PDB file of C-alpha atoms in Angstrom:
ATOM      1  CA  MET A   1       0.000   0.000   0.000  1.00  0.00           C
ATOM      2  CA  THR A   2       2.835   2.368   0.850  1.00  0.00           C
ATOM      3  CA  LYS A   3       4.522   1.607  -2.479  1.00  0.00           C
ATOM      4  CA  LEU A   4       1.248   2.438  -4.279  1.00  0.00           C
ATOM      5  CA  ILE A   5       1.026   5.840  -2.556  1.00  0.00           C
ATOM      6  CA  VAL A   6       4.674   6.608  -3.387  1.00  0.00           C
ATOM      7  CA  LEU A   7       4.068   5.549  -7.003  1.00  0.00           C
ATOM      8  CA  ALA A   8       0.939   7.747  -7.230  1.00  0.00           C
ATOM      9  CA  GLY A   9       2.895  10.675  -5.792  1.00  0.00           C
ATOM     10  CA  ALA A  10       5.640  10.173  -8.368  1.00  0.00           C
ATOM     11  CA  VAL A  11       3.103  10.092 -11.213  1.00  0.00           C
ATOM     12  CA  VAL A  12       1.439  13.298  -9.984  1.00  0.00           C
ATOM     13  CA  SER A  13       4.845  14.940  -9.644  1.00  0.00           C
ATOM     14  CA  LEU A  14       5.779  13.959 -13.209  1.00  0.00           C
ATOM     15  CA  LEU A  15       2.460  15.257 -14.555  1.00  0.00           C
ATOM     16  CA  LEU A  16       2.849  18.580 -12.777  1.00  0.00           C
ATOM     17  CA  SER A  17       6.420  19.050 -13.970  1.00  0.00           C
ATOM     18  CA  SER A  18       5.470  18.272 -17.587  1.00  0.00           C
ATOM     19  CA  CYS A  19       2.599  20.774 -17.415  1.00  0.00           C
ATOM     20  CA  ALA A  20       4.942  23.418 -16.069  1.00  0.00           C
ATOM     21  CA  LYS A  21       7.339  22.832 -18.975  1.00  0.00           C
ATOM     22  CA  THR A  22       4.661  23.216 -21.676  1.00  0.00           C
ATOM     23  CA  ASN A  23       3.588  26.674 -20.459  1.00  0.00           C
ATOM     24  CA  HIS A  24       0.076  26.474 -21.907  1.00  0.00           C
ATOM     25  CA  ASP A  25      -0.849  29.617 -20.013  1.00  0.00           C
ATOM     26  CA  ALA A  26       2.206  31.614 -21.064  1.00  0.00           C
ATOM     27  CA  PRO A  27       1.719  34.163 -23.858  1.00  0.00           C
ATOM     28  CA  ALA A  28       3.181  33.295 -27.222  1.00  0.00           C
ATOM     29  CA  GLU A  29       6.422  35.056 -28.021  1.00  0.00           C
ATOM     30  CA  LEU A  30       6.256  37.629 -30.818  1.00  0.00           C
ATOM     31  CA  SER A  31       8.782  37.908 -33.598  1.00  0.00           C
ATOM     32  CA  ASP A  32      10.780  41.144 -33.698  1.00  0.00           C
ATOM     33  CA  ASN A  33       8.614  42.386 -36.593  1.00  0.00           C
ATOM     34  CA  ASN A  34       5.384  41.684 -34.703  1.00  0.00           C
ATOM     35  CA  LYS A  35       6.769  43.323 -31.548  1.00  0.00           C
ATOM     36  CA  VAL A  36       7.422  46.525 -33.491  1.00  0.00           C
ATOM     37  CA  LYS A  37       3.938  46.444 -35.050  1.00  0.00           C
ATOM     38  CA  SER A  38       2.364  45.836 -31.650  1.00  0.00           C
ATOM     39  CA  GLU A  39       4.281  48.710 -30.064  1.00  0.00           C
ATOM     40  CA  ILE A  40       3.310  51.082 -32.892  1.00  0.00           C
ATOM     41  CA  ALA A  41      -0.354  50.069 -32.644  1.00  0.00           C
ATOM     42  CA  GLU A  42      -0.323  50.684 -28.892  1.00  0.00           C
ATOM     43  CA  GLN A  43       1.236  54.138 -29.403  1.00  0.00           C
ATOM     44  CA  VAL A  44      -1.307  55.098 -32.083  1.00  0.00           C
ATOM     45  CA  HIS A  45      -4.196  53.886 -29.926  1.00  0.00           C
ATOM     46  CA  SER A  46      -2.842  55.759 -26.919  1.00  0.00           C
ATOM     47  CA  ASN A  47      -2.408  58.982 -28.914  1.00  0.00           C
ATOM     48  CA  THR A  48      -5.877  58.663 -30.457  1.00  0.00           C
ATOM     49  CA  VAL A  49      -7.565  58.131 -27.098  1.00  0.00           C
ATOM     50  CA  SER A  50      -5.641  61.049 -25.624  1.00  0.00           C
ATOM     51  CA  THR A  51      -6.648  63.320 -28.520  1.00  0.00           C
ATOM     52  CA  LEU A  52     -10.293  62.276 -28.368  1.00  0.00           C
ATOM     53  CA  ASN A  53     -10.504  62.895 -24.656  1.00  0.00           C
ATOM     54  CA  HIS A  54      -9.299  66.463 -25.107  1.00  0.00           C
ATOM     55  CA  SER A  55     -10.961  67.410 -28.423  1.00  0.00           C
ATOM     56  CA  CYS A  56     -13.986  69.088 -26.886  1.00  0.00           C
ATOM     57  CA  ALA A  57     -12.076  70.509 -23.931  1.00  0.00           C
ATOM     58  CA  ASN A  58      -9.609  72.527 -26.016  1.00  0.00           C
ATOM     59  CA  LEU A  59     -11.697  73.617 -28.990  1.00  0.00           C
ATOM     60  CA  ASP A  60     -10.571  76.477 -31.169  1.00  0.00           C
ATOM     61  CA  LEU A  61     -13.463  77.176 -33.528  1.00  0.00           C
ATOM     62  CA  ASN A  62     -11.214  79.478 -35.563  1.00  0.00           C
ATOM     63  CA  THR A  63      -9.073  76.569 -36.772  1.00  0.00           C
ATOM     64  CA  LEU A  64     -11.739  73.946 -37.529  1.00  0.00           C
ATOM     65  CA  ILE A  65     -13.342  73.291 -40.923  1.00  0.00           C
ATOM     66  CA  GLY A  66     -16.797  71.732 -41.019  1.00  0.00           C
ATOM     67  CA  PHE A  67     -20.164  71.225 -42.653  1.00  0.00           C
ATOM     68  CA  THR A  68     -23.750  70.973 -41.482  1.00  0.00           C
ATOM     69  CA  GLU A  69     -25.542  67.667 -41.485  1.00  0.00           C
ATOM     70  CA  GLY A  70     -28.935  69.036 -42.527  1.00  0.00           C
ATOM     71  CA  THR A  71     -28.027  70.296 -46.005  1.00  0.00           C
ATOM     72  CA  VAL A  72     -28.600  68.194 -49.120  1.00  0.00           C
ATOM     73  CA  GLU A  73     -25.191  68.869 -50.672  1.00  0.00           C
ATOM     74  CA  ALA A  74     -22.903  69.727 -47.770  1.00  0.00           C
ATOM     75  CA  SER A  75     -19.786  71.806 -48.336  1.00  0.00           C
ATOM     76  CA  CYS A  76     -16.869  72.602 -46.045  1.00  0.00           C
ATOM     77  CA  GLN A  77     -16.380  76.038 -44.546  1.00  0.00           C
ATOM     78  CA  PRO A  78     -14.662  77.493 -41.481  1.00  0.00           C
ATOM     79  CA  VAL A  79     -16.602  76.577 -38.341  1.00  0.00           C
ATOM     80  CA  ARG A  80     -16.402  80.183 -37.118  1.00  0.00           C
ATOM     81  CA  ASP A  81     -18.710  81.095 -40.055  1.00  0.00           C
ATOM     82  CA  PHE A  82     -21.532  79.103 -38.426  1.00  0.00           C
ATOM     83  CA  HIS A  83     -21.548  81.663 -35.561  1.00  0.00           C
ATOM     84  CA  LEU A  84     -22.169  79.009 -32.903  1.00  0.00           C
ATOM     85  CA  LYS A  85     -22.958  80.478 -29.499  1.00  0.00           C
ATOM     86  CA  GLN A  86     -24.000  77.615 -27.235  1.00  0.00           C
ATOM     87  CA  PHE A  87     -23.474  74.071 -28.414  1.00  0.00           C
ATOM     88  CA  LYS A  88     -22.915  70.547 -27.205  1.00  0.00           C
ATOM     89  CA  CYS A  89     -19.671  68.936 -28.242  1.00  0.00           C
ATOM     90  CA  SER A  90     -18.957  65.250 -28.837  1.00  0.00           C
ATOM     91  CA  VAL A  91     -16.623  63.110 -30.917  1.00  0.00           C
ATOM     92  CA  SER A  92     -18.027  60.870 -33.644  1.00  0.00           C
ATOM     93  CA  GLN A  93     -15.597  58.064 -34.358  1.00  0.00           C
ATOM     94  CA  ASN A  94     -15.333  57.088 -38.040  1.00  0.00           C
ATOM     95  CA  ALA A  95     -18.103  59.522 -38.943  1.00  0.00           C
ATOM     96  CA  PHE A  96     -19.902  58.535 -42.167  1.00  0.00           C
ATOM     97  CA  GLY A  97     -17.518  55.571 -42.533  1.00  0.00           C
ATOM     98  CA  ALA A  98     -14.747  57.968 -43.551  1.00  0.00           C
ATOM     99  CA  GLU A  99     -12.268  56.466 -41.067  1.00  0.00           C
ATOM    100  CA  LEU A 100     -11.915  59.978 -39.662  1.00  0.00           C
ATOM    101  CA  ASP A 101     -13.094  61.123 -36.267  1.00  0.00           C
ATOM    102  CA  ALA A 102     -15.258  64.241 -36.352  1.00  0.00           C
ATOM    103  CA  ILE A 103     -15.966  66.773 -33.663  1.00  0.00           C
ATOM    104  CA  VAL A 104     -19.746  67.189 -33.610  1.00  0.00           C
ATOM    105  CA  LEU A 105     -21.073  70.560 -32.481  1.00  0.00           C
ATOM    106  CA  LYS A 106     -24.844  70.548 -31.908  1.00  0.00           C
ATOM    107  CA  THR A 107     -27.194  73.439 -31.311  1.00  0.00           C
ATOM    108  CA  ASP A 108     -30.982  73.448 -31.327  1.00  0.00           C
ATOM    109  CA  GLN A 109     -30.928  74.374 -35.023  1.00  0.00           C
ATOM    110  CA  LEU A 110     -28.031  72.432 -36.552  1.00  0.00           C
ATOM    111  CA  SER A 111     -25.288  69.864 -36.238  1.00  0.00           C
ATOM    112  CA  VAL A 112     -21.817  70.707 -37.499  1.00  0.00           C
ATOM    113  CA  PHE A 113     -19.242  68.009 -38.227  1.00  0.00           C
ATOM    114  CA  ALA A 114     -15.821  69.620 -37.788  1.00  0.00           C
ATOM    115  CA  TYR A 115     -12.329  68.522 -38.817  1.00  0.00           C
ATOM    116  CA  ALA A 116      -8.803  69.820 -38.293  1.00  0.00           C
ATOM    117  CA  SER A 117      -8.119  70.270 -42.021  1.00  0.00           C
ATOM    118  CA  SER A 118     -10.068  71.115 -45.147  1.00  0.00           C
ATOM    119  CA  LYS A 119      -8.710  67.926 -46.762  1.00  0.00           C
ATOM    120  CA  ASP A 120     -10.250  65.761 -43.994  1.00  0.00           C
ATOM    121  CA  CYS A 121     -13.496  67.725 -44.145  1.00  0.00           C
ATOM    122  CA  GLN A 122     -13.763  67.370 -47.922  1.00  0.00           C
ATOM    123  CA  HIS A 123     -13.080  63.628 -47.698  1.00  0.00           C
ATOM    124  CA  ALA A 124     -15.866  63.237 -45.119  1.00  0.00           C
ATOM    125  CA  VAL A 125     -18.282  65.327 -47.236  1.00  0.00           C
ATOM    126  CA  GLU A 126     -17.612  63.194 -50.318  1.00  0.00           C
ATOM    127  CA  ILE A 127     -18.304  59.981 -48.422  1.00  0.00           C
ATOM    128  CA  ARG A 128     -21.367  61.482 -46.721  1.00  0.00           C
ATOM    129  CA  ASN A 129     -22.787  62.720 -50.047  1.00  0.00           C
ATOM    130  CA  ALA A 130     -22.107  59.352 -51.705  1.00  0.00           C
ATOM    131  CA  ASN A 131     -24.047  57.607 -48.941  1.00  0.00           C
ATOM    132  CA  GLU A 132     -27.121  59.829 -49.403  1.00  0.00           C
TER     133      GLU A 132
END
């Protein structure tokens, strides 16, 4: 009986040591190329989240270019030309499927989708108009 218990203990010990060597729970190692891609993706994500969190807090309406959602054929113009007084601000991720984040400024009368550059605004308008 004692030999059976010792034998069972040895078997359990062998099983545990073989499981420890296989490292099923350990993360797979990345190649150098994948490590670089992963690090870049993390940096881009971190920068994007940081920018989005501060977009509405640090608005400068004099530098943004935007268009109103309610018009049939939207066109880009400086946001200051909309003469917005009181508005609600939010960020629309991938607005209109343009893979660009827009700052959305809403008043009781209109919604303005604003971008940092006229190029980004025009790209969003083209996609928005194509979807109509």
